[in-house]
Amino acid sequence: MRKTNKCLLNITLVCLILLASLVPALAKDKEFDEIVKFIEKTYHAKKTGIPMLGIANFALKFAHPAGVKNIKVAVFEDQNFTSVNSGTNFELTIQKIVSQNWQPLIRVFSRKDKEWTYVYVKEENKDTKLLVVTLDQHDATVVELKANMDTLASWVQNPDSFDKMLNDFGFSNRNKHKNKDDSFADSFADSFGEFFHIADKEANSNDNKSLASTSTNASANSSSTSNTSSELPILKTSKNKH
Amino acid sequence: MKRKTFNMLRSLLLIYLLTLPFTSLVVYGQDAKLQLGKLNDLESKASEVVDVTLDGKTLQMASKFLSKKRSADEAKVKDLINGLKGIYVKSYEFDKDGQYSLADVETLRTQLKSPGWQRLVGVHSKKDGETAEVYIMTSGDNVLGLAIIASEPKELTIVNIVGPIDIDKLSDLEGNFGIPSLGFEKEKNQERNK
């Protein structure tokens, strides 16, 4: 009986500690939740469930692989975001919710194609928070990532360290990658780049409007266009001409 | 009492006069960053908007993710952005002609008439109504900043790069950080072929 009491006491204590650790997280940053609520209410949209995300986030409270401390993701797939004035409402609301506390990094929107992308950044002690909001006619995604960028960057630079960590946890198949470029961390680095890749992937294949007419050799009545296709993934924001 | 106050005021004046040259230098150094806020009014009229705001801190953060080992291109960009204090891009596309006025662009040109700035290139096409201008801010042999204004009847693009820039390496930034193709690489190749 005494053993059971002790066990219950321990469990209660652990629960209280966990709750205490959750409270500050809940108290901070309402932006993510407010944006998600706005999308749900305004467009009557339903979130797509992401399996294991809750568990992963819980694990991130105790361990910070690659410097990532928290990640919130809300995905809305195959919804109708084409309602009247939806774009204007979306723009105004995002600016109202986010602009006070976050620094805008990238804002790309096309009223013609009904596509909106916002990337905001915020410093929090030694950590950096990124807030990414995208909305098009059928899909929307809201992501908030809190990470120590130094750790994350060094991990991206040295992908072997993460592979080694996974190996230690028994995920030995990661070492099967013979080519360094194919390693898990490299693919993450690419994904991170894609994360910033605002324009459509098609943009690389399409013509980009060039400012080549600024050429010193250009004649007064000339203007030209040229193709741009850079391999760099980071912050590539080429404009897509339709 | 009066003498004390007088002495204190004299000391303050002396400190102010001594520090004046340094403060003006600081202000001079900040001039490469253009005030683009006035263009925000165009957002409501534009059908497509690209707005990239990368200050020094954010650029350094982005630089950490670029690997010299991964590719030569990344190495070049990493080197180039290391000393930069900011990259600011604003691009507007409109559905109809005349949805932005010359006055909108003139506010920028006025800033670019201030000391330190000089126009490097200016191209105007009467036929297409296109204008492209490249300005640089220099101090001695060093380039402290760069500004590009490219306007078409339905499009306006402003690029402002703040910080020391090696013009020869500028082509490495094309297509990255929201900077459109500037045709520098093409020019370089043409020169090489000659």
Short mmCIF file of N, CA, C and O in Angstrom, two decimals, chain A residues 169-222:
data_model
loop_
_atom_site.label_atom_id
_atom_site.label_comp_id
_atom_site.label_asym_id
_atom_site.label_seq_id
_atom_site.Cartn_x
_atom_site.Cartn_y
_atom_site.Cartn_z
N PHE A 169 21.27 5.61 -31.86
CA PHE A 169 19.92 5.24 -31.43
C PHE A 169 19.39 4.00 -32.15
O PHE A 169 18.24 3.64 -32.00
N GLY A 170 20.25 3.42 -32.97
CA GLY A 170 19.87 2.17 -33.63
C GLY A 170 19.35 2.32 -35.04
O GLY A 170 18.94 1.35 -35.66
N PHE A 171 19.36 3.57 -35.56
CA PHE A 171 18.92 3.76 -36.94
C PHE A 171 20.12 3.60 -37.87
O PHE A 171 20.56 4.55 -38.52
N SER A 172 20.66 2.40 -37.89
CA SER A 172 21.92 2.19 -38.59
C SER A 172 21.78 2.33 -40.11
O SER A 172 22.76 2.52 -40.81
N ASN A 173 20.53 2.23 -40.61
CA ASN A 173 20.34 2.28 -42.06
C ASN A 173 20.77 3.63 -42.65
O ASN A 173 20.99 3.76 -43.83
N ARG A 174 20.86 4.65 -41.77
CA ARG A 174 21.31 5.96 -42.25
C ARG A 174 22.73 5.89 -42.80
O ARG A 174 23.11 6.68 -43.64
N ASN A 175 23.51 4.95 -42.26
CA ASN A 175 24.89 4.86 -42.71
C ASN A 175 25.02 4.17 -44.06
O ASN A 175 26.10 4.08 -44.61
N LYS A 176 23.89 3.69 -44.54
CA LYS A 176 23.93 3.01 -45.83
C LYS A 176 24.21 3.99 -46.97
O LYS A 176 24.60 3.60 -48.04
N HIS A 177 23.97 5.29 -46.67
CA HIS A 177 24.24 6.28 -47.71
C HIS A 177 25.73 6.34 -47.98
O HIS A 177 26.49 6.80 -47.14
N LYS A 178 26.11 5.86 -49.11
CA LYS A 178 27.53 5.89 -49.43
C LYS A 178 27.95 7.29 -49.88
O LYS A 178 29.01 7.77 -49.57
N ASN A 179 27.03 7.89 -50.63
CA ASN A 179 27.32 9.22 -51.12
C ASN A 179 26.94 10.24 -50.07
O ASN A 179 25.82 10.25 -49.58
N LYS A 180 27.88 11.09 -49.74
CA LYS A 180 27.63 12.09 -48.69
C LYS A 180 26.47 13.02 -49.04
O LYS A 180 25.72 13.46 -48.19
N ASP A 181 26.34 13.27 -50.32
CA ASP A 181 25.29 14.18 -50.77
C ASP A 181 23.89 13.63 -50.51
O ASP A 181 22.93 14.36 -50.46
N ASP A 182 23.83 12.30 -50.35
CA ASP A 182 22.51 11.69 -50.16
C ASP A 182 22.15 11.53 -48.68
O ASP A 182 21.12 10.96 -48.36
N SER A 183 23.02 11.96 -47.79
CA SER A 183 22.78 11.73 -46.37
C SER A 183 21.51 12.45 -45.91
O SER A 183 21.05 13.39 -46.54
N PHE A 184 21.01 12.00 -44.77
CA PHE A 184 19.76 12.53 -44.25
C PHE A 184 19.87 14.02 -43.97
O PHE A 184 18.98 14.81 -44.31
N ALA A 185 20.99 14.40 -43.38
CA ALA A 185 21.19 15.81 -43.06
C ALA A 185 21.24 16.67 -44.31
O ALA A 185 20.74 17.79 -44.32
N ASP A 186 21.84 16.12 -45.34
CA ASP A 186 21.90 16.89 -46.59
C ASP A 186 20.52 17.09 -47.17
O ASP A 186 20.19 18.16 -47.67
N SER A 187 19.73 16.01 -47.07
CA SER A 187 18.38 16.15 -47.59
C SER A 187 17.58 17.13 -46.75
O SER A 187 16.73 17.86 -47.25
N PHE A 188 17.91 17.20 -45.42
CA PHE A 188 17.26 18.20 -44.57
C PHE A 188 17.68 19.60 -45.02
O PHE A 188 16.86 20.51 -45.10
N ALA A 189 18.99 19.72 -45.28
CA ALA A 189 19.51 21.02 -45.72
C ALA A 189 18.80 21.47 -46.98
O ALA A 189 18.43 22.64 -47.13
N ASP A 190 18.58 20.53 -47.88
CA ASP A 190 17.86 20.85 -49.11
C ASP A 190 16.42 21.26 -48.81
O ASP A 190 15.91 22.21 -49.37
N SER A 191 15.82 20.51 -47.86
CA SER A 191 14.45 20.82 -47.49
C SER A 191 14.38 22.20 -46.86
O SER A 191 13.45 22.96 -47.09
N PHE A 192 15.41 22.53 -46.04
CA PHE A 192 15.46 23.83 -45.40
C PHE A 192 15.52 24.92 -46.45
O PHE A 192 14.87 25.96 -46.34
N GLY A 193 16.30 24.63 -47.49
CA GLY A 193 16.39 25.58 -48.60
C GLY A 193 15.05 25.71 -49.28
O GLY A 193 14.59 26.81 -49.58
N GLU A 194 14.39 24.57 -49.49
CA GLU A 194 13.07 24.58 -50.12
C GLU A 194 12.07 25.36 -49.29
O GLU A 194 11.15 25.98 -49.81
N PHE A 195 12.29 25.30 -47.96
CA PHE A 195 11.46 26.00 -46.99
C PHE A 195 11.42 27.48 -47.34
O PHE A 195 10.43 28.16 -47.19
N PHE A 196 12.55 28.00 -47.83
CA PHE A 196 12.65 29.40 -48.19
C PHE A 196 12.32 29.62 -49.67
O PHE A 196 12.29 30.73 -50.14
N HIS A 197 12.15 28.51 -50.38
CA HIS A 197 11.96 28.62 -51.82
C HIS A 197 10.53 29.05 -52.09
O HIS A 197 9.62 28.24 -52.13
N ILE A 198 10.35 30.33 -52.22
CA ILE A 198 9.00 30.88 -52.25
C ILE A 198 8.32 30.64 -53.60
O ILE A 198 7.18 30.22 -53.65
N ALA A 199 9.03 30.90 -54.63
CA ALA A 199 8.40 30.81 -55.94
C ALA A 199 8.15 29.35 -56.32
O ALA A 199 8.71 28.44 -55.75
N ASP A 200 7.29 29.15 -57.27
CA ASP A 200 7.01 27.80 -57.75
C ASP A 200 8.27 27.15 -58.27
O ASP A 200 9.18 27.82 -58.75
N LYS A 201 8.32 25.84 -58.18
CA LYS A 201 9.48 25.13 -58.70
C LYS A 201 9.62 25.34 -60.20
O LYS A 201 10.70 25.29 -60.76
N GLU A 202 8.48 25.60 -60.80
CA GLU A 202 8.51 25.82 -62.25
C GLU A 202 9.32 27.06 -62.61
O GLU A 202 9.77 27.21 -63.74
N ALA A 203 9.47 27.92 -61.64
CA ALA A 203 10.15 29.20 -61.91
C ALA A 203 11.53 28.98 -62.52
O ALA A 203 11.98 29.77 -63.34
N ASN A 204 12.19 27.92 -62.10
CA ASN A 204 13.53 27.66 -62.62
C ASN A 204 13.52 27.35 -64.11
O ASN A 204 14.49 27.62 -64.81
N SER A 205 12.45 26.73 -64.54
CA SER A 205 12.39 26.38 -65.95
C SER A 205 11.81 27.51 -66.80
O SER A 205 12.05 27.59 -67.99
N ASN A 206 11.05 28.38 -66.16
CA ASN A 206 10.45 29.50 -66.92
C ASN A 206 11.42 30.66 -67.05
O ASN A 206 12.41 30.75 -66.33
N ASP A 207 11.08 31.52 -67.94
CA ASP A 207 11.89 32.74 -68.11
C ASP A 207 11.66 33.67 -66.95
O ASP A 207 10.54 33.89 -66.56
N ASN A 208 12.75 34.22 -66.41
CA ASN A 208 12.62 35.26 -65.40
C ASN A 208 12.84 36.60 -66.08
O ASN A 208 13.65 36.72 -66.97
N LYS A 209 12.09 37.53 -65.58
CA LYS A 209 12.27 38.86 -66.14
C LYS A 209 13.67 39.36 -65.75
O LYS A 209 14.07 39.29 -64.60
N SER A 210 14.39 39.82 -66.72
CA SER A 210 15.77 40.23 -66.43
C SER A 210 15.89 41.73 -66.41
O SER A 210 15.14 42.45 -67.03
N LEU A 211 16.84 42.16 -65.62
CA LEU A 211 17.15 43.58 -65.62
C LEU A 211 18.39 43.81 -66.46
O LEU A 211 19.15 44.74 -66.27
N ALA A 212 18.60 42.91 -67.40
CA ALA A 212 19.80 42.97 -68.22
C ALA A 212 19.87 44.25 -69.03
O ALA A 212 20.92 44.62 -69.53
N SER A 213 18.74 44.93 -69.13
CA SER A 213 18.76 46.18 -69.89
C SER A 213 19.63 47.22 -69.21
O SER A 213 19.91 48.26 -69.76
N THR A 214 20.05 46.93 -67.97
CA THR A 214 20.93 47.85 -67.26
C THR A 214 22.37 47.72 -67.73
O THR A 214 23.24 48.45 -67.29
N SER A 215 22.58 46.80 -68.62
CA SER A 215 23.92 46.58 -69.13
C SER A 215 24.51 47.88 -69.67
O SER A 215 23.86 48.64 -70.37
N THR A 216 25.77 48.11 -69.34
CA THR A 216 26.40 49.35 -69.76
C THR A 216 26.53 49.45 -71.27
O THR A 216 26.60 50.52 -71.83
N ASN A 217 26.56 48.28 -71.89
CA ASN A 217 26.70 48.28 -73.34
C ASN A 217 25.38 48.38 -74.08
O ASN A 217 25.34 48.48 -75.29
N ALA A 218 24.33 48.33 -73.31
CA ALA A 218 23.02 48.28 -73.94
C ALA A 218 22.69 49.58 -74.64
O ALA A 218 23.02 50.66 -74.18
N SER A 219 22.05 49.47 -75.76
CA SER A 219 21.65 50.68 -76.47
C SER A 219 20.40 51.25 -75.81
O SER A 219 19.73 50.58 -75.06
N ALA A 220 20.12 52.49 -76.14
CA ALA A 220 19.03 53.17 -75.44
C ALA A 220 17.69 52.51 -75.63
O ALA A 220 16.82 52.60 -74.78
N ASN A 221 17.49 51.87 -76.74
CA ASN A 221 16.18 51.28 -76.99
C ASN A 221 16.15 49.77 -76.83
O ASN A 221 15.33 49.09 -77.39
N SER A 222 17.05 49.27 -76.06
CA SER A 222 17.10 47.81 -75.95
C SER A 222 16.67 47.35 -74.58
O SER A 222 16.79 48.04 -73.60
#
